[in-house]
Amino acid sequence: MEDSLHTLPTPQAITDPADPRLDDIRHLNSSDARPDLPGGKGLVIAEGKLVVSRLVRSDFPVRCIVGFPEKIQALREELANEPVRDTPAVYEVDRETLAEVVGFDMHRGLVAAANRVVERTVAGVLSNIPSGPATIAVLEGVGDHENIGACFRNAAGLGVSAVLLGAGTADPLYRRAVRVSMGHVLRVPYAHFQGKSTNWQQGLRALQERGFTVIALTPNTDVDLAQAIASVRRQQPEGARIAIMVGAEGPGLTEHAMRAADLRAAIPMAPDTDSLNVATAAAIGFYAARF
């Protein structure tokens, strides 16, 4: 085992909700004091054993793990034979104490806080994608944290190599996004494009220079997704490299984004249906591109 790797320390019991050792998970529902605000502590918050275990296995430095005794024990058993990178403080609390600290009844009974890491650049993310067939996601203006989380979960499940974020996209490390993603936002590489709503799209050139064909999903085209994917595969018979780009709920992609794309494609839908949820549309695009 490397010197920098450790096992989880023995938990300490805390009974006082005001104990400052619990400040990293305090007021999770507060609009201006919650610890995951980028302008404040900017911590990453994970809830539940599955997501907490993914946080512990990630590159994010874990500061503390807090939970009911039986939840802490279950986590320790899961990680018993795995070295962890950090030595976070581990605290056992009862249900009433945890509820008072976080601001609601956390029935999952386990929560952890970690520091953010320096975000990757778009160039850095792209440089780590091997040559050959690959799919990446591009999100523009997706401001709902649950949709962001669902997009990351879909990306992980469907083999997407990275998620790239355009202007107006919500913070992927917000607590709700982390939870809905089932912790996959902690492991799927992502980066933000530089620029504002009218010029971030210039960053798509970096994808195209690396052989990616950018497909903008929009209902306002006569080309369906299957046709678009087939045309890319004909042009890249050695293995298609495709970027699936989706926009905000309601307005969809901006015209600036669609003009910067290589192709526009629609997902065929039943009559009297104007659109799909953005995470659902993205998942269909990922599946079509990958399989």
C-alpha positions as a Python dict, from the first residue, in 0.01 Angstrom:
ca = {
    (1, 'M'): (0, 0, 0),
    (2, 'E'): (132, 348, -85),
    (3, 'D'): (209, 581, 204),
    (4, 'S'): (-67, 817, 89),
    (5, 'L'): (-334, 547, 115),
    (6, 'H'): (-514, 465, 436),
    (7, 'T'): (-812, 284, 583),
    (8, 'L'): (-1109, 466, 733),
    (9, 'P'): (-1036, 573, 1091),
    (10, 'T'): (-1233, 458, 1393),
    (11, 'P'): (-1553, 665, 1426),
    (12, 'Q'): (-1611, 913, 1707),
    (13, 'A'): (-1955, 961, 1862),
    (14, 'I'): (-2114, 1308, 1866),
    (15, 'T'): (-2437, 1386, 2052),
    (16, 'D'): (-2445, 1768, 2043),
    (17, 'P'): (-2591, 1912, 1719),
    (18, 'A'): (-2399, 2235, 1782),
    (19, 'D'): (-2063, 2056, 1779),
    (20, 'P'): (-1843, 2250, 1531),
    (21, 'R'): (-1701, 1925, 1397),
    (22, 'L'): (-2032, 1888, 1211),
    (23, 'D'): (-2017, 2229, 1042),
    (24, 'D'): (-1924, 2081, 703),
    (25, 'I'): (-2270, 1925, 672),
    (26, 'R'): (-2472, 2195, 845),
    (27, 'H'): (-2777, 2367, 685),
    (28, 'L'): (-2782, 2157, 368),
    (29, 'N'): (-3118, 2303, 266),
    (30, 'S'): (-3022, 2666, 329),
    (31, 'S'): (-3025, 2884, 18),
    (32, 'D'): (-2741, 3105, 141),
    (33, 'A'): (-2551, 2901, 400),
    (34, 'R'): (-2534, 2550, 261),
    (35, 'P'): (-2177, 2418, 245),
    (36, 'D'): (-2184, 2325, -125),
    (37, 'L'): (-2219, 2687, -244),
    (38, 'P'): (-1922, 2756, -476),
    (39, 'G'): (-1890, 3104, -327),
    (40, 'G'): (-1881, 2971, 29),
    (41, 'K'): (-1703, 2659, 146),
    (42, 'G'): (-1766, 2505, -193),
    (43, 'L'): (-1776, 2154, -56),
    (44, 'V'): (-1896, 1843, -235),
    (45, 'I'): (-2175, 1672, -41),
    (46, 'A'): (-2258, 1303, -86),
    (47, 'E'): (-2561, 1127, 63),
    (48, 'G'): (-2626, 755, 111),
    (49, 'K'): (-2383, 463, 117),
    (50, 'L'): (-2356, 419, -258),
    (51, 'V'): (-2275, 783, -329),
    (52, 'V'): (-2052, 823, -23),
    (53, 'S'): (-1852, 516, -123),
    (54, 'R'): (-1806, 663, -471),
    (55, 'L'): (-1690, 989, -316),
    (56, 'V'): (-1435, 803, -102),
    (57, 'R'): (-1307, 625, -414),
    (58, 'S'): (-1288, 949, -614),
    (59, 'D'): (-1015, 1212, -643),
    (60, 'F'): (-1208, 1456, -421),
    (61, 'P'): (-1037, 1492, -79),
    (62, 'V'): (-1290, 1374, 178),
    (63, 'R'): (-1308, 1590, 492),
    (64, 'C'): (-1564, 1405, 702),
    (65, 'I'): (-1816, 1121, 701),
    (66, 'V'): (-2116, 1141, 933),
    (67, 'G'): (-2389, 886, 986),
    (68, 'F'): (-2591, 651, 1199),
    (69, 'P'): (-2371, 385, 1363),
    (70, 'E'): (-2510, 103, 1150),
    (71, 'K'): (-2456, 304, 830),
    (72, 'I'): (-2098, 386, 926),
    (73, 'Q'): (-2036, 19, 1002),
    (74, 'A'): (-2178, -89, 665),
    (75, 'L'): (-1952, 160, 486),
    (76, 'R'): (-1648, 44, 682),
    (77, 'E'): (-1724, -317, 591),
    (78, 'E'): (-1757, -229, 223),
    (79, 'L'): (-1425, -45, 224),
    (80, 'A'): (-1247, -287, 460),
    (81, 'N'): (-1018, -429, 194),
    (82, 'E'): (-975, -108, -3),
    (83, 'P'): (-720, 161, 73),
    (84, 'V'): (-861, 514, 69),
    (85, 'R'): (-666, 825, -26),
    (86, 'D'): (-764, 1042, 268),
    (87, 'T'): (-806, 1012, 642),
    (88, 'P'): (-1141, 1186, 688),
    (89, 'A'): (-1293, 1237, 1029),
    (90, 'V'): (-1569, 979, 1084),
    (91, 'Y'): (-1852, 1066, 1322),
    (92, 'E'): (-2143, 860, 1452),
    (93, 'V'): (-2467, 1046, 1532),
    (94, 'D'): (-2827, 950, 1601),
    (95, 'R'): (-3117, 1035, 1372),
    (96, 'E'): (-3234, 1338, 1571),
    (97, 'T'): (-2887, 1491, 1584),
    (98, 'L'): (-2830, 1445, 1212),
    (99, 'A'): (-3170, 1593, 1128),
    (100, 'E'): (-3103, 1902, 1338),
    (101, 'V'): (-2762, 1954, 1181),
    (102, 'V'): (-2853, 1912, 814),
    (103, 'G'): (-3198, 2070, 843),
    (104, 'F'): (-3419, 1774, 748),
    (105, 'D'): (-3473, 1408, 828),
    (106, 'M'): (-3197, 1235, 633),
    (107, 'H'): (-3337, 883, 617),
    (108, 'R'): (-3035, 757, 425),
    (109, 'G'): (-2841, 808, 746),
    (110, 'L'): (-2503, 876, 588),
    (111, 'V'): (-2347, 1194, 451),
    (112, 'A'): (-1996, 1303, 361),
    (113, 'A'): (-1823, 1627, 268),
    (114, 'A'): (-1519, 1672, 46),
    (115, 'N'): (-1315, 1956, -96),
    (116, 'R'): (-1347, 2037, -462),
    (117, 'V'): (-1053, 1971, -687),
    (118, 'V'): (-917, 2194, -961),
    (119, 'E'): (-1149, 2147, -1255),
    (120, 'R'): (-1011, 1998, -1572),
    (121, 'T'): (-990, 2204, -1889),
    (122, 'V'): (-1167, 2105, -2208),
    (123, 'A'): (-829, 2044, -2370),
    (124, 'G'): (-721, 1828, -2079),
    (125, 'V'): (-1037, 1618, -2090),
    (126, 'L'): (-1013, 1568, -2466),
    (127, 'S'): (-646, 1472, -2450),
    (128, 'N'): (-733, 1178, -2223),
    (129, 'I'): (-986, 1027, -2465),
    (130, 'P'): (-814, 753, -2667),
    (131, 'S'): (-823, 754, -3044),
    (132, 'G'): (-1093, 550, -3210),
    (133, 'P'): (-1467, 540, -3149),
    (134, 'A'): (-1591, 757, -2864),
    (135, 'T'): (-1896, 952, -2753),
    (136, 'I'): (-1900, 1271, -2550),
    (137, 'A'): (-2184, 1490, -2423),
    (138, 'V'): (-2217, 1865, -2463),
    (139, 'L'): (-2474, 2047, -2248),
    (140, 'E'): (-2587, 2405, -2304),
    (141, 'G'): (-2805, 2601, -2064),
    (142, 'V'): (-2915, 2298, -1863),
    (143, 'G'): (-2992, 2486, -1543),
    (144, 'D'): (-3184, 2223, -1348),
    (145, 'H'): (-2961, 2030, -1107),
    (146, 'E'): (-3168, 1712, -1131),
    (147, 'N'): (-3135, 1715, -1509),
    (148, 'I'): (-2759, 1768, -1477),
    (149, 'G'): (-2736, 1473, -1238),
    (150, 'A'): (-2948, 1254, -1464),
    (151, 'C'): (-2732, 1341, -1765),
    (152, 'F'): (-2419, 1232, -1578),
    (153, 'R'): (-2585, 910, -1464),
    (154, 'N'): (-2693, 836, -1821),
    (155, 'A'): (-2346, 922, -1950),
    (156, 'A'): (-2185, 677, -1708),
    (157, 'G'): (-2429, 400, -1790),
    (158, 'L'): (-2398, 439, -2165),
    (159, 'G'): (-2021, 465, -2189),
    (160, 'V'): (-1984, 836, -2260),
    (161, 'S'): (-1622, 942, -2225),
    (162, 'A'): (-1679, 1296, -2096),
    (163, 'V'): (-1937, 1568, -2035),
    (164, 'L'): (-1856, 1920, -2155),
    (165, 'L'): (-2058, 2211, -2022),
    (166, 'G'): (-2153, 2524, -2213),
    (167, 'A'): (-2280, 2857, -2086),
    (168, 'G'): (-2579, 2860, -1852),
    (169, 'T'): (-2529, 2506, -1725),
    (170, 'A'): (-2583, 2446, -1353),
    (171, 'D'): (-2310, 2347, -1110),
    (172, 'P'): (-2264, 1969, -1147),
    (173, 'L'): (-2129, 1944, -791),
    (174, 'Y'): (-2439, 2087, -628),
    (175, 'R'): (-2572, 1839, -372),
    (176, 'R'): (-2886, 1749, -567),
    (177, 'A'): (-2689, 1692, -887),
    (178, 'V'): (-2446, 1464, -706),
    (179, 'R'): (-2733, 1268, -553),
    (180, 'V'): (-2935, 1228, -875),
    (181, 'S'): (-2622, 1126, -1065),
    (182, 'M'): (-2575, 845, -809),
    (183, 'G'): (-2226, 982, -760),
    (184, 'H'): (-2125, 944, -1125),
    (185, 'V'): (-2052, 1316, -1152),
    (186, 'L'): (-1757, 1232, -927),
    (187, 'R'): (-1609, 990, -1180),
    (188, 'V'): (-1716, 1097, -1532),
    (189, 'P'): (-1465, 1355, -1660),
    (190, 'Y'): (-1613, 1697, -1725),
    (191, 'A'): (-1506, 2053, -1802),
    (192, 'H'): (-1660, 2392, -1881),
    (193, 'F'): (-1617, 2572, -2210),
    (194, 'Q'): (-1490, 2927, -2176),
    (195, 'G'): (-1713, 3211, -2290),
    (196, 'K'): (-2067, 3340, -2258),
    (197, 'S'): (-2394, 3244, -2423),
    (198, 'T'): (-2305, 3387, -2764),
    (199, 'N'): (-1945, 3272, -2797),
    (200, 'W'): (-1878, 2958, -2586),
    (201, 'Q'): (-1962, 2757, -2897),
    (202, 'Q'): (-1624, 2850, -3045),
    (203, 'G'): (-1485, 2587, -2811),
    (204, 'L'): (-1655, 2316, -3016),
    (205, 'R'): (-1374, 2355, -3269),
    (206, 'A'): (-1147, 2170, -3027),
    (207, 'L'): (-1377, 1868, -3052),
    (208, 'Q'): (-1392, 1885, -3429),
    (209, 'E'): (-1013, 1912, -3450),
    (210, 'R'): (-996, 1581, -3258),
    (211, 'G'): (-1227, 1410, -3505),
    (212, 'F'): (-1560, 1451, -3326),
    (213, 'T'): (-1873, 1522, -3525),
    (214, 'V'): (-2103, 1746, -3322),
    (215, 'I'): (-2470, 1649, -3350),
    (216, 'A'): (-2719, 1903, -3214),
    (217, 'L'): (-3044, 1743, -3095),
    (218, 'T'): (-3341, 1957, -3193),
    (219, 'P'): (-3699, 1885, -3300),
    (220, 'N'): (-3666, 2152, -3570),
    (221, 'T'): (-3511, 1943, -3845),
    (222, 'D'): (-3621, 1677, -4091),
    (223, 'V'): (-3310, 1465, -4029),
    (224, 'D'): (-3372, 1201, -3766),
    (225, 'L'): (-3107, 1084, -3523),
    (226, 'A'): (-3058, 743, -3684),
    (227, 'Q'): (-2988, 906, -4021),
    (228, 'A'): (-2738, 1146, -3868),
    (229, 'I'): (-2553, 869, -3684),
    (230, 'A'): (-2547, 655, -3999),
    (231, 'S'): (-2395, 939, -4201),
    (232, 'V'): (-2118, 986, -3944),
    (233, 'R'): (-2042, 615, -3944),
    (234, 'R'): (-2013, 616, -4323),
    (235, 'Q'): (-1764, 901, -4300),
    (236, 'Q'): (-1572, 736, -4014),
    (237, 'P'): (-1584, 362, -4086),
    (238, 'E'): (-1288, 300, -3854),
    (239, 'G'): (-1499, 414, -3558),
    (240, 'A'): (-1728, 711, -3516),
    (241, 'R'): (-1636, 992, -3278),
    (242, 'I'): (-1958, 1172, -3191),
    (243, 'A'): (-2051, 1459, -2960),
    (244, 'I'): (-2420, 1466, -2867),
    (245, 'M'): (-2525, 1823, -2784),
    (246, 'V'): (-2846, 1906, -2595),
    (247, 'G'): (-2994, 2229, -2461),
    (248, 'A'): (-3217, 2362, -2189),
    (249, 'E'): (-3565, 2235, -2109),
    (250, 'G'): (-3814, 2434, -2315),
    (251, 'P'): (-3601, 2656, -2539),
    (252, 'G'): (-3352, 2385, -2632),
    (253, 'L'): (-3024, 2474, -2798),
    (254, 'T'): (-2953, 2831, -2899),
    (255, 'E'): (-2914, 2915, -3265),
    (256, 'H'): (-2549, 2998, -3193),
    (257, 'A'): (-2493, 2642, -3072),
    (258, 'M'): (-2679, 2480, -3360),
    (259, 'R'): (-2484, 2683, -3616),
    (260, 'A'): (-2160, 2562, -3457),
    (261, 'A'): (-2268, 2195, -3483),
    (262, 'D'): (-2187, 1972, -3778),
    (263, 'L'): (-2533, 1816, -3797),
    (264, 'R'): (-2881, 1873, -3656),
    (265, 'A'): (-3090, 1570, -3571),
    (266, 'A'): (-3434, 1501, -3427),
    (267, 'I'): (-3556, 1211, -3216),
    (268, 'P'): (-3873, 1074, -3380),
    (269, 'M'): (-4169, 1102, -3143),
    (270, 'A'): (-4537, 1014, -3140),
    (271, 'P'): (-4785, 1275, -3264),
    (272, 'D'): (-4882, 1557, -3027),
    (273, 'T'): (-4551, 1527, -2840),
    (274, 'D'): (-4328, 1828, -2884),
    (275, 'S'): (-4022, 1728, -2683),
    (276, 'L'): (-3859, 1497, -2430),
    (277, 'N'): (-3692, 1570, -2099),
    (278, 'V'): (-3335, 1680, -2171),
    (279, 'A'): (-3176, 1391, -1980),
    (280, 'T'): (-3399, 1144, -2164),
    (281, 'A'): (-3314, 1297, -2500),
    (282, 'A'): (-2945, 1289, -2414),
    (283, 'A'): (-2968, 921, -2314),
    (284, 'I'): (-3129, 833, -2646),
    (285, 'G'): (-2853, 1023, -2824),
    (286, 'F'): (-2582, 847, -2623),
    (287, 'Y'): (-2731, 505, -2695),
    (288, 'A'): (-2766, 576, -3067),
    (289, 'A'): (-2408, 698, -3090),
    (290, 'R'): (-2259, 414, -2888),
    (291, 'F'): (-2461, 114, -3007),
}
